[in-house]
Amino acid sequence: MAKNDLLGGSLWDQYSNKVTTLMNNPHNQGEITQEECDADGYKLIVADFGAESCGDAVRLYWAVDPKTDTIVKSKFKSFGCGTAIASSDMMAELCIGKTVQDAVKITNIDVEKALRDDPETPAVPPQKMHCSVMAYDVIKKAAGLYLGVDESSFEDEIIVCECARVSLGTLREVIKLNDLKTIEQVTDYTKAGGFCKSCIKPGGHEAREYYLVDILADVRAEMDQEKMRAAADAGSHGDFEAMTLVQKIKAIDSVIDESIRQFLIMDGGNMEVIDIKDSPDYIDVYIRYLGACNGCASSSTGTLYAIEATLKEKLSQKIRVLPI
Amino acid sequence: MHVYLDNNATTMVDPAVTEAMIPFFSEIYGNPNSLHRYGTASHPAITKAINQMYKAINASDNDDIIFTSCATESNNWVLKSVWVDKILNGDKNHIVTTEVEHPSVLSTCRFLEEQGVKVTYLPVNDQGIVEAHTLRSFITDKTALVSVMWANNETGMIFPIKEMGQICKERGVLFHTDAVQAVGKIPVDLQNVHVDFMSMSAHKFHGPKGIGALYIRNSEALTPLLHGGEHMGGRRSGTLNVPYIVGMGKAIELATQNIEEKMALIRAKRDRLEDALLAQLEDVFTVGSRENRTPNTILISIRGVEGEGMLWDLNNALIGASTGSACASEDLEANTVMLAIGADHELAHTGIRLSLSRFTTDAEVDYVIESFTKAVARLRAISSSYAKVQPTPGGKAAECNIHH
């Protein structure tokens, strides 16, 4: 939130001129009939995607030359907002002249980019990207019908954010590699969740199979487990600085029991570890003296030096011992 | 021709209101709390505005009408203060409201739920209103407040406030009504209904934006929302917005004088528009009976034409209308009121609200009828759902997995 965000702009002002033009006068709106196709020896494909009940639905018509698998004619009908109509129109346009196999490669992002007035400025506001997604899905549906295969066979990855076409694999990898902790970071790094926001968490415009909040939580849990395993390995290998806090406490207590406590007890005293705090430069061990050690003159000089030196020697040079 | 039919969102400021306000920007600009003559010079005008407010809603001298910045503030004030007074510092824990309130009530209720308050959201019937007997069954001994709008912003449907107020009175429960869509559109007589708190907003009845009011029956105790000076008897701090108070007083006076006659004129235009659209277009319907609707409002649903698409074409025709459905705002959801009254999900994405005012002319109505029918024809030609197209060889369209 900042100065430029204080007043939300008009949604329509964020549409490109191409979107506006196609909304007012779509070039490829209409139907292709069986009679037309029969006359030319083409195969008619009619595919629906979306649902009026969702607020967006599209019907795609293709006339395909079966000799070359080329889409000769492409038309659409659409129930939807300006973005849905304009992106359906552009999607139909992009299909013309392509083989069915190549048309499947057209994504909603291709459609949105084709609707831009200039390459750097999005054609629609972020929340409207969702309306261009079904333009991509309906192509897969049409291609599936033509080729006699299930449309899911065109997806080799699980897409979590359809607006930005970000896959589950990519999300998991980016979260791990960059140690991402928040959804905002995930969106900054991947653009997932930056458009219609349905994929962020349940309760958005559409129910999704995967949500960013769950993916982030799962990957973070996996990362924590991996860290724990690494720490456990470190503990067994004696790598003090890589140990978990509990392992560090155990290791310090062990050294104290083996090499320090007996001398303190001989003088009627003792000590206990209160806390351990890690920082980039030091591992601070807070201790409290007990019995005769408490108030003893050397507890802040010789005894303290001996404890710290022993822990440094046996565990880490980064250790500082701080009596409280 | 430019036609503004979004008067439930906001209204044009009546030129007479503007004229009444102007001196208080430039000539009589003193702080009314100042002791010198520059400040006290505004007192007669503020007093006049207060009298205009009391008269317009027939409030008694024992009641308070406190100027606020808007109805959102008034609604927040009531809900949050009842929470403090009756729930945090009392033995109640329950608020009753409806599913179709304005977001300033619904969002505040959701906030209060996060604070541990139990909130019941009453459902509406197929006319889009909550019936009084429905309210009766949800009030418990723990209910601190009932908050029900007087008229709905999207449908114009008028709620049974008189009966509900009586139920609340019998049960000893405070009753608040958000009357933003009622004041200035239908008679509001607070001697005729039992209401403890009532929110109003000037810009809904040809007054300026940025000024509202809260009616408080019998000066009921209510912790202030804004603490500060002793303005408005210590009930609402902040220097009095003199020009806007003057404007609100003038606007409510103009809106409520001879209101029955004004209603009849607006209703005639509204009915003519509605009749023409229903007669000239197939597969359209309007929500709620006309008799129980604010006389300026039509919520019309057009099978096969998505709301924003329709709004786009109307805007191209220089007609300002509104839709609460899917793509008209950043919210992609269907129209919640339409869903609540049982419309199917497709229809819930098609609602267009046309709201007239006393400034709407017959020529404008004619123009809207013509433009509206043209837009429907164009968009239905594009529509995948309305066009009489051949069945899909691949089967039916995907099921919607939308959340509600």
XYZ file of C-alpha atoms in Angstrom:
728
model
C 0.000 0.000 0.000
C 1.375 3.356 -0.975
C 0.361 6.629 -2.592
C -0.487 5.095 -5.955
C -2.629 2.397 -4.354
C -4.811 4.683 -2.245
C -7.395 5.161 -4.958
C -8.257 2.001 -6.856
C -8.315 2.722 -10.563
C -11.184 1.890 -12.847
C -10.975 -1.729 -13.923
C -11.736 -0.885 -17.519
C -9.024 1.770 -17.689
C -6.547 -1.057 -17.253
C -7.729 -2.866 -20.377
C -5.549 -2.521 -23.467
C -6.997 -0.898 -26.561
C -6.972 -4.332 -28.203
C -9.145 -5.771 -25.431
C -11.529 -2.831 -25.741
C -11.686 -3.120 -29.512
C -12.301 -6.860 -29.506
C -14.903 -6.590 -26.776
C -16.814 -4.067 -28.831
C -16.344 -5.917 -32.086
C -15.065 -9.484 -31.809
C -13.771 -10.747 -35.179
C -14.258 -14.446 -34.651
C -17.557 -14.496 -32.812
C -20.062 -16.930 -34.256
C -20.601 -20.569 -35.147
C -19.340 -23.069 -37.707
C -21.977 -25.463 -38.958
C -21.733 -29.107 -39.904
C -23.004 -28.225 -43.397
C -20.125 -25.776 -43.950
C -17.574 -28.385 -42.914
C -19.160 -31.150 -44.956
C -19.063 -28.954 -48.046
C -15.328 -28.396 -47.699
C -14.396 -31.815 -46.379
C -13.438 -30.499 -42.952
C -14.089 -32.038 -39.562
C -16.195 -29.950 -37.172
C -15.101 -29.759 -33.549
C -17.248 -28.050 -30.918
C -15.857 -27.784 -27.405
C -17.257 -26.165 -24.281
C -15.339 -25.044 -21.262
C -16.290 -23.268 -18.077
C -19.858 -22.887 -16.964
C -22.306 -20.033 -16.951
C -22.759 -20.690 -13.265
C -19.129 -19.707 -12.716
C -19.676 -16.485 -14.607
C -17.478 -17.529 -17.513
C -18.142 -20.064 -20.230
C -16.813 -20.432 -23.768
C -17.705 -22.584 -26.751
C -15.018 -23.084 -29.405
C -15.743 -24.156 -32.980
C -13.010 -25.520 -35.222
C -13.128 -26.596 -38.856
C -10.119 -28.904 -39.196
C -8.653 -30.191 -42.448
C -8.183 -33.902 -41.645
C -5.466 -34.292 -44.297
C -3.114 -31.894 -42.498
C -4.703 -31.579 -39.045
C -4.791 -27.826 -39.732
C -7.413 -25.597 -38.131
C -8.872 -23.790 -41.111
C -11.632 -21.895 -39.345
C -12.018 -21.024 -35.678
C -14.942 -19.267 -34.033
C -16.295 -18.833 -30.532
C -19.280 -18.022 -28.373
C -18.781 -16.706 -24.875
C -20.706 -15.913 -21.736
C -18.490 -13.584 -19.831
C -17.053 -10.178 -19.187
C -15.018 -8.022 -21.562
C -11.812 -9.923 -20.867
C -13.499 -13.258 -21.465
C -14.936 -12.149 -24.806
C -11.737 -10.446 -25.997
C -9.481 -13.311 -24.930
C -11.811 -15.882 -26.494
C -11.691 -13.886 -29.696
C -7.899 -13.690 -29.655
C -7.640 -17.372 -28.763
C -9.809 -18.288 -31.750
C -7.644 -16.053 -33.941
C -4.391 -17.653 -32.757
C -5.723 -21.116 -33.612
C -6.342 -20.324 -37.293
C -3.694 -21.859 -39.562
C -2.118 -23.964 -36.838
C -2.198 -27.730 -36.637
C -4.207 -29.100 -33.752
C -0.976 -30.350 -32.211
C 0.521 -26.843 -32.341
C -2.671 -25.149 -31.155
C -2.446 -27.092 -27.902
C 0.746 -25.189 -27.167
C -1.143 -21.872 -27.027
C -1.457 -20.822 -23.373
C -3.551 -18.179 -21.686
C -0.355 -16.184 -21.319
C 0.126 -16.247 -25.106
C -3.427 -14.998 -25.464
C -2.910 -12.216 -22.919
C 0.371 -11.150 -24.546
C -1.284 -11.055 -27.949
C -3.847 -8.677 -26.463
C -1.195 -6.207 -25.281
C -0.773 -2.848 -26.972
C 2.890 -2.853 -26.055
C 5.000 -5.782 -24.887
C 5.610 -4.383 -21.408
C 2.086 -3.449 -20.344
C -0.374 -6.193 -19.339
C -3.556 -6.250 -21.405
C -5.833 -6.692 -18.390
C -5.629 -6.004 -14.642
C -4.307 -8.883 -12.506
C -7.682 -10.079 -11.241
C -8.883 -10.443 -14.829
C -6.154 -12.854 -15.895
C -8.450 -15.580 -14.647
C -10.869 -14.774 -17.457
C -8.254 -15.607 -20.084
C -7.505 -19.026 -18.595
C -10.477 -20.793 -20.043
C -9.364 -19.717 -23.524
C -6.435 -22.063 -23.014
C -8.462 -24.858 -21.478
C -11.023 -24.924 -24.250
C -8.275 -25.472 -26.834
C -7.132 -28.555 -24.967
C -10.683 -29.756 -24.860
C -11.131 -29.238 -28.609
C -7.817 -30.904 -29.385
C -8.742 -33.847 -27.175
C -11.987 -34.251 -29.090
C -10.220 -34.081 -32.464
C -7.397 -36.432 -31.536
C -9.605 -38.773 -29.528
C -7.583 -38.420 -26.351
C -8.298 -37.078 -22.880
C -7.397 -33.395 -22.613
C -5.419 -34.085 -19.455
C -2.871 -35.896 -21.625
C -1.730 -32.455 -22.865
C -0.635 -31.494 -19.354
C 2.661 -32.976 -18.293
C 2.705 -31.013 -15.065
C 0.254 -30.155 -12.325
C -0.603 -26.488 -12.779
C -1.365 -24.799 -9.470
C -1.829 -21.206 -10.685
C -3.483 -21.259 -14.085
C -3.393 -17.487 -14.493
C 0.405 -17.450 -14.326
C 0.806 -21.111 -15.388
C 3.022 -22.068 -12.476
C 3.405 -25.764 -11.792
C 3.540 -27.597 -8.521
C 7.117 -28.673 -9.251
C 8.271 -25.130 -9.879
C 6.630 -23.860 -6.715
C 8.215 -26.533 -4.559
C 11.623 -25.923 -6.065
C 11.496 -22.144 -5.732
C 10.299 -22.281 -2.118
C 13.151 -24.611 -1.194
C 15.885 -22.877 -3.139
C 15.023 -19.425 -1.863
C 13.889 -20.406 1.626
C 10.561 -18.644 1.066
C 8.427 -18.212 4.158
C 5.338 -16.261 3.105
C 2.737 -16.359 0.338
C 3.752 -12.829 -0.622
C 7.300 -14.071 -1.228
C 5.986 -16.996 -3.276
C 3.987 -14.559 -5.438
C 6.977 -12.226 -5.800
C 9.220 -15.072 -6.958
C 6.786 -16.993 -9.163
C 3.766 -14.723 -9.879
C 1.560 -17.597 -8.656
C -1.391 -16.176 -6.731
C -0.832 -12.717 -8.149
C -3.876 -12.650 -10.411
C -7.329 -13.974 -9.544
C -5.973 -15.301 -6.224
C -8.109 -18.469 -6.337
C -5.045 -20.633 -5.822
C -3.877 -18.933 -2.630
C -6.311 -20.520 -0.187
C -9.763 -22.104 -0.146
C -12.671 -19.689 -0.485
C -11.685 -17.911 -3.696
C -13.533 -17.754 -6.964
C -12.948 -21.418 -7.755
C -12.213 -24.482 -5.704
C -8.721 -25.790 -6.512
C -6.991 -29.088 -5.991
C -3.836 -27.413 -4.731
C -3.500 -24.204 -2.726
C -0.368 -22.142 -2.207
C -0.862 -22.031 1.566
C -0.836 -25.833 1.731
C 2.094 -26.181 -0.655
C 4.106 -23.644 1.324
C 3.255 -25.348 4.623
C 4.126 -28.794 3.241
C 7.426 -27.669 1.738
C 8.353 -25.749 4.896
C 7.565 -28.862 6.966
C 9.737 -30.937 4.641
C 12.521 -28.368 4.896
C 12.292 -28.436 8.693
C 12.486 -32.216 8.656
C 15.474 -32.083 6.356
C 17.127 -29.605 8.691
C 16.402 -31.864 11.646
C 17.873 -34.816 9.836
C 20.927 -32.756 8.953
C 21.200 -31.665 12.581
C 20.847 -35.236 13.789
C 23.591 -36.232 11.393
C 25.658 -33.299 12.604
C 25.127 -34.437 16.201
C 26.329 -37.905 15.439
C 29.332 -36.437 13.647
C 30.104 -33.998 16.479
C 29.419 -30.845 14.418
C 28.314 -28.654 17.337
C 27.404 -25.528 15.372
C 24.996 -27.450 13.120
C 23.205 -29.096 16.039
C 19.647 -28.235 17.109
C 19.180 -26.340 20.338
C 18.307 -29.498 22.239
C 21.371 -31.248 20.875
C 23.544 -28.278 21.875
C 22.165 -28.332 25.430
C 22.821 -32.043 25.695
C 26.340 -31.657 24.337
C 27.160 -28.787 26.704
C 25.688 -30.661 29.706
C 27.691 -33.670 28.752
C 30.952 -31.686 28.662
C 30.084 -29.970 31.939
C 29.307 -33.326 33.581
C 32.488 -34.916 32.301
C 34.984 -32.124 32.739
C 33.684 -29.297 34.928
C 30.954 -30.128 37.431
C 33.080 -32.463 39.572
C 35.549 -29.654 40.354
C 32.787 -27.265 41.326
C 31.135 -29.856 43.587
C 34.465 -30.506 45.319
C 34.394 -26.848 46.422
C 30.760 -27.088 47.548
C 29.315 -25.442 44.460
C 27.658 -26.284 41.186
C 26.218 -24.684 38.039
C 23.327 -25.044 35.632
C 22.799 -24.057 31.991
C 19.935 -21.550 31.704
C 19.784 -20.817 27.986
C 21.686 -20.856 24.716
C 21.414 -18.136 22.129
C 22.877 -18.365 18.636
C 24.069 -15.355 16.704
C 26.214 -15.187 13.583
C 29.376 -14.578 15.595
C 28.776 -16.277 18.938
C 27.010 -19.091 20.682
C 26.159 -17.580 24.049
C 25.710 -20.033 26.901
C 23.944 -18.505 29.892
C 24.746 -20.226 33.173
C 23.869 -19.794 36.832
C 26.227 -20.687 39.668
C 24.820 -22.704 42.545
C 25.935 -23.328 46.121
C 29.384 -22.015 47.046
C 30.079 -20.960 43.470
C 27.322 -18.385 43.757
C 29.129 -15.250 44.945
C 32.580 -16.794 44.805
C 35.201 -14.240 43.716
C 36.595 -16.432 40.953
C 33.176 -17.203 39.470
C 33.584 -14.231 37.176
C 37.279 -14.747 36.516
C 39.191 -18.023 36.804
C 36.265 -20.418 37.099
C 34.403 -18.691 34.288
C 37.501 -18.748 32.087
C 37.997 -22.474 32.807
C 34.373 -23.326 31.923
C 34.451 -21.288 28.715
C 37.846 -22.625 27.657
C 36.723 -26.217 28.195
C 33.535 -25.740 26.177
C 35.458 -23.966 23.406
C 38.019 -26.691 23.228
C 35.549 -29.565 23.201
C 32.648 -28.046 21.246
C 33.151 -24.720 19.432
C 35.377 -21.684 19.438
C 32.274 -19.555 19.030
C 31.043 -20.318 22.546
C 30.837 -17.500 25.081
C 29.814 -18.288 28.662
C 27.780 -15.615 30.387
C 26.862 -15.979 34.072
C 23.573 -14.362 35.141
C -27.486 11.377 -24.166
C -25.872 10.756 -20.782
C -28.084 8.906 -18.308
C -27.206 8.242 -14.695
C -29.112 5.279 -13.280
C -26.849 4.379 -10.378
C -28.591 6.417 -7.708
C -28.399 3.633 -5.125
C -24.620 4.041 -5.273
C -24.694 7.793 -4.975
C -26.740 10.741 -6.182
C -26.148 14.082 -7.788
C -26.029 16.874 -5.226
C -29.220 18.895 -5.569
C -28.256 22.397 -6.801
C -30.266 23.883 -3.933
C -28.111 21.888 -1.519
C -24.906 23.142 -3.125
C -26.181 26.684 -2.889
C -26.946 26.266 0.817
C -23.452 24.912 1.507
C -21.330 27.471 -0.355
C -21.305 30.296 2.245
C -19.886 27.912 4.820
C -16.762 27.308 2.746
C -15.913 30.940 2.183
C -17.825 33.380 4.374
C -18.858 31.596 7.541
C -15.827 29.412 8.048
C -15.128 29.714 11.771
C -14.813 26.661 13.984
C -18.246 26.312 15.573
C -16.592 25.423 18.875
C -14.778 28.743 19.009
C -16.165 31.363 21.339
C -15.674 34.288 18.977
C -18.211 35.496 16.463
C -16.511 33.753 13.543
C -17.297 30.436 15.168
C -20.699 31.216 16.588
C -21.829 32.617 13.229
C -22.399 29.080 12.018
C -24.588 28.060 14.949
C -27.940 29.109 13.452
C -27.246 27.096 10.304
C -26.181 24.007 12.264
C -29.252 24.324 14.460
C -31.385 24.588 11.341
C -29.773 21.464 9.893
C -30.350 19.576 13.136
C -34.003 20.623 13.090
C -34.297 19.539 9.467
C -32.903 16.132 10.377
C -35.229 15.652 13.354
C -38.240 16.713 11.356
C -37.403 14.540 8.350
C -37.435 11.315 10.341
C -39.838 12.519 13.051
C -37.360 12.017 15.888
C -38.322 13.156 19.381
C -36.420 15.836 21.294
C -35.213 13.142 23.698
C -33.394 11.369 20.870
C -29.931 12.144 19.517
C -29.005 12.570 15.872
C -25.224 12.672 15.690
C -23.452 13.688 12.493
C -20.800 11.230 11.373
C -18.590 10.976 8.299
C -20.810 8.394 6.601
C -23.163 5.493 7.242
C -20.189 3.132 7.373
C -18.984 5.022 10.436
C -22.481 4.983 11.920
C -22.771 1.228 11.413
C -19.315 0.606 12.858
C -20.103 2.819 15.805
C -23.233 0.922 16.776
C -21.804 -2.561 16.341
C -18.443 -1.927 17.996
C -19.919 0.072 20.844
C -22.566 -2.532 21.605
C -19.729 -5.049 21.646
C -17.846 -2.941 24.206
C -20.884 -1.972 26.283
C -22.979 -5.126 26.271
C -20.572 -7.959 25.470
C -17.120 -7.056 26.787
C -18.589 -5.225 29.770
C -21.908 -7.044 30.021
C -23.374 -10.511 30.005
C -24.424 -10.764 26.319
C -22.479 -12.444 23.523
C -24.754 -12.505 20.483
C -25.606 -10.226 17.552
C -28.230 -10.960 14.896
C -27.996 -9.538 11.383
C -28.834 -10.687 7.845
C -26.923 -12.296 4.992
C -27.568 -9.330 2.708
C -26.406 -6.357 4.789
C -24.030 -3.751 3.435
C -20.350 -4.709 3.837
C -19.953 -2.078 6.556
C -22.221 -4.242 8.710
C -21.117 -7.673 7.468
C -17.391 -6.959 7.664
C -17.755 -5.441 11.116
C -19.709 -8.510 12.249
C -16.971 -10.763 10.902
C -14.416 -8.671 12.781
C -16.474 -9.065 15.959
C -16.685 -12.818 15.382
C -12.886 -12.854 15.437
C -13.148 -11.197 18.846
C -15.374 -14.025 20.098
C -18.826 -12.566 19.454
C -21.459 -14.998 18.213
C -23.206 -13.628 15.114
C -26.302 -15.037 13.413
C -26.788 -14.112 9.734
C -30.477 -14.421 8.898
C -31.362 -15.797 5.451
C -33.697 -13.977 3.076
C -36.779 -15.429 1.424
C -37.480 -15.607 -2.309
C -38.391 -11.932 -2.272
C -34.996 -11.031 -0.888
C -36.177 -9.989 2.562
C -35.938 -11.442 6.044
C -39.361 -12.098 7.499
C -40.098 -10.871 11.003
C -40.977 -14.332 12.330
C -37.558 -15.555 11.201
C -35.947 -12.935 13.408
C -38.094 -13.897 16.390
C -36.806 -17.459 16.431
C -33.144 -16.454 16.489
C -33.188 -13.986 19.395
C -31.894 -15.486 22.646
C -31.329 -14.216 26.166
C -27.752 -13.548 25.128
C -28.656 -11.342 22.155
C -27.264 -7.841 22.574
C -28.252 -6.318 19.242
C -30.263 -6.926 16.102
C -29.052 -5.071 13.002
C -31.256 -5.239 9.892
C -31.229 -2.918 6.903
C -34.405 -0.950 6.187
C -34.134 -1.410 2.418
C -31.687 -3.445 0.364
C -29.199 -1.573 -1.804
C -29.275 -4.030 -4.709
C -32.912 -5.060 -4.900
C -34.581 -2.096 -3.200
C -36.649 -4.591 -1.189
C -38.057 -3.099 2.008
C -37.647 -5.110 5.205
C -40.391 -5.368 7.873
C -38.688 -2.922 10.218
C -41.824 -2.080 12.171
C -42.515 -5.714 13.073
C -38.863 -6.421 13.781
C -38.576 -3.367 16.016
C -41.609 -4.548 17.968
C -40.073 -7.996 18.452
C -36.820 -6.458 19.694
C -38.713 -4.160 22.039
C -40.649 -7.086 23.497
C -37.455 -9.089 23.974
C -35.480 -6.153 25.418
C -32.917 -6.298 22.620
C -31.381 -3.207 21.030
C -32.428 -2.730 17.404
C -30.306 -1.009 14.746
C -31.301 -0.385 11.164
C -29.100 0.744 8.323
C -31.590 3.045 6.625
C -29.243 4.350 3.971
C -31.446 3.121 1.129
C -34.704 4.084 2.826
C -34.292 7.680 4.001
C -35.387 10.031 1.243
C -36.871 7.195 -0.827
C -39.744 6.023 1.368
C -41.436 7.547 4.449
C -39.338 7.019 7.580
C -41.259 7.966 10.729
C -39.500 7.023 13.943
C -42.640 7.624 15.989
C -44.207 4.804 14.025
C -41.455 2.197 14.439
C -39.317 1.105 17.366
C -35.705 1.676 16.364
C -32.879 2.252 18.842
C -30.236 3.226 16.290
C -30.538 4.237 12.639
C -27.748 4.981 10.145
C -28.157 7.552 7.360
C -25.971 8.923 4.578
C -26.452 12.278 2.846
C -25.127 11.335 -0.562
C -27.914 8.811 -1.059
C -30.547 11.573 -1.088
C -28.853 14.289 -3.155
C -26.633 15.579 -0.373
C -22.841 15.664 -0.334
C -20.560 12.641 0.130
C -18.601 12.447 3.373
C -21.409 13.183 5.807
C -23.775 10.783 7.526
C -25.645 10.555 10.779
C -26.625 8.146 13.494
C -30.020 8.382 15.170
C -29.935 7.210 18.805
C -33.305 6.698 20.458
C -33.736 8.326 23.828
C -30.007 9.148 23.944
C -29.177 5.473 24.587
C -25.697 5.108 26.094
C -23.137 4.186 23.459
C -19.370 4.273 23.864
C -17.973 6.773 21.343
C -16.117 5.420 18.332
C -13.991 8.564 18.088
C -12.600 10.023 21.294
C -11.316 13.545 21.422
C -13.039 16.840 22.072
C -16.516 17.513 23.282
C -18.137 17.885 19.893
C -21.741 16.748 19.571
C -22.067 16.539 23.331
C -18.973 14.327 23.553
C -20.631 11.579 21.527
C -18.635 12.036 18.325
C -15.412 14.016 18.325
C -13.965 15.858 15.373
C -14.573 19.434 14.343
C -18.077 19.807 12.974
C -18.138 19.660 9.178
C -20.320 22.733 8.911
C -20.878 23.000 5.135
C -21.711 19.300 4.906
C -24.004 19.372 7.932
C -25.831 22.281 6.329
C -25.943 20.322 3.078
C -27.266 17.181 4.722
C -29.981 19.141 6.503
C -31.085 20.813 3.304
C -30.905 17.563 1.327
C -32.992 15.558 3.774
C -35.554 18.335 3.903
C -35.856 18.403 0.121
C -35.956 14.612 -0.134
C -38.637 14.088 2.494
C -40.950 17.027 1.767
C -44.028 15.677 -0.021
C -42.252 12.342 -0.286
C -45.389 10.500 -1.361
C -45.683 12.727 -4.425
C -42.004 12.349 -5.237
C -42.258 8.589 -4.851
C -45.222 8.459 -7.201
C -43.316 10.325 -9.920
C -40.223 8.168 -9.619
C -42.267 4.992 -9.375
C -44.110 5.841 -12.584
C -40.842 6.176 -14.488
C -39.381 3.083 -12.876
C -42.452 1.014 -13.685
C -42.506 2.227 -17.263
C -38.861 1.258 -17.677
C -39.395 -2.111 -16.036
C -42.548 -2.845 -18.033
C -40.820 -1.979 -21.294
C -37.783 -4.149 -20.606
C -39.922 -7.095 -19.515
C -42.154 -6.699 -22.560
C -39.438 -6.233 -25.158
C -36.955 -8.833 -23.936
C -37.358 -12.555 -23.551
C -35.920 -14.471 -20.624
C -35.486 -11.576 -18.256
C -36.862 -11.159 -14.765
C -36.779 -8.556 -12.034
C -36.244 -9.280 -8.377
C -38.922 -8.646 -5.749
C -42.452 -7.332 -5.906
C -42.775 -3.695 -6.922
C -45.121 -2.923 -4.046
C -42.476 -3.773 -1.491
C -39.552 -2.150 -3.264
C -38.080 1.335 -3.010
C -39.784 3.146 -5.894
C -36.575 3.904 -7.765
C -34.952 0.461 -8.017
C -34.919 -2.387 -10.535
C -32.626 -5.395 -10.309
C -33.030 -7.093 -13.647
C -31.512 -10.383 -14.695
C -30.924 -11.214 -18.335
C -30.446 -14.859 -19.185
C -27.262 -15.401 -21.191
C -25.724 -11.972 -20.628
C -22.995 -11.717 -18.030
C -23.252 -8.641 -15.818
C -20.053 -6.849 -16.659
C -20.541 -7.425 -20.359
C -23.906 -5.687 -20.085
C -22.449 -2.902 -17.998
C -19.770 -2.428 -20.667
C -22.320 -1.916 -23.419
C -24.443 0.390 -21.261
C -21.334 2.407 -20.449
C -20.553 2.668 -24.165
C -24.064 4.053 -24.544
C -23.218 6.606 -21.805
C -25.571 4.983 -19.317
C -24.326 4.587 -15.755
C -25.729 1.467 -14.095
C -24.396 -1.082 -11.682
C -24.005 -4.760 -11.025
C -22.980 -6.583 -7.915
C -22.165 -9.649 -9.925
C -18.974 -11.396 -10.917
C -16.655 -9.263 -12.926
C -18.011 -5.799 -12.212
C -15.630 -5.386 -9.344
C -12.410 -6.974 -8.201
C -14.571 -9.587 -6.535
C -15.261 -12.415 -8.971
C -18.143 -13.825 -6.970
C -21.711 -14.016 -8.155
C -24.299 -11.582 -6.832
C -24.848 -12.648 -3.236
C -28.368 -11.254 -3.001
C -29.398 -13.085 -6.146
C -27.966 -16.308 -4.763
C -29.672 -15.696 -1.438
C -33.076 -15.407 -3.092
C -32.504 -18.710 -4.854
C -31.489 -17.596 -8.361
C -29.329 -20.155 -10.138
C -25.639 -19.395 -10.417
C -25.804 -18.338 -14.044
C -28.511 -15.800 -13.311
C -26.578 -14.603 -10.282
C -23.902 -13.433 -12.716
C -26.351 -11.455 -14.813
C -28.001 -8.950 -12.477
C -28.027 -5.297 -13.536
C -29.236 -2.658 -11.110
C -30.993 0.387 -12.494
C -31.738 3.007 -9.849
C -33.534 6.222 -10.721
C -33.801 9.530 -8.912
C -36.177 12.463 -8.854
C -33.954 14.019 -11.539
C -34.452 11.131 -13.993
C -36.467 12.285 -17.008
C -38.906 10.508 -19.293
C -36.574 11.060 -22.235
C -33.796 9.330 -20.319
C -36.053 6.372 -19.605
C -36.862 6.094 -23.331
C -33.185 6.200 -24.215
C -32.324 3.510 -21.665
C -35.055 1.197 -22.961
C -33.669 1.514 -26.496
C -30.007 1.131 -25.505
C -30.670 -1.701 -23.107
C -32.476 -3.834 -25.665
C -29.725 -3.200 -28.244
C -27.049 -4.274 -25.789
C -28.915 -7.438 -24.872
C -29.288 -8.348 -28.548
C -25.580 -7.860 -29.243
C -24.381 -9.766 -26.209
C -26.823 -12.608 -26.700
C -25.474 -13.030 -30.225
C -22.031 -13.618 -28.695
C -23.338 -15.618 -25.757
C -22.469 -19.282 -25.570
C -25.269 -19.956 -23.167
C -28.118 -18.056 -24.776
C -27.543 -18.727 -28.466
C -29.618 -21.553 -29.835
C -26.605 -23.617 -30.763
C -26.203 -27.245 -31.609
C -25.404 -29.690 -28.810
C -21.763 -30.175 -28.051
C -20.425 -33.450 -29.456
C -17.966 -33.600 -26.585
C -20.644 -33.466 -23.917
C -21.787 -30.764 -21.573
C -19.690 -27.918 -20.243
C -17.590 -28.358 -17.161
C -19.336 -28.226 -13.829
C -18.676 -25.108 -11.846
C -16.606 -25.678 -8.771
C -17.184 -22.198 -7.461
C -17.122 -21.560 -3.692
C -20.084 -20.132 -1.857
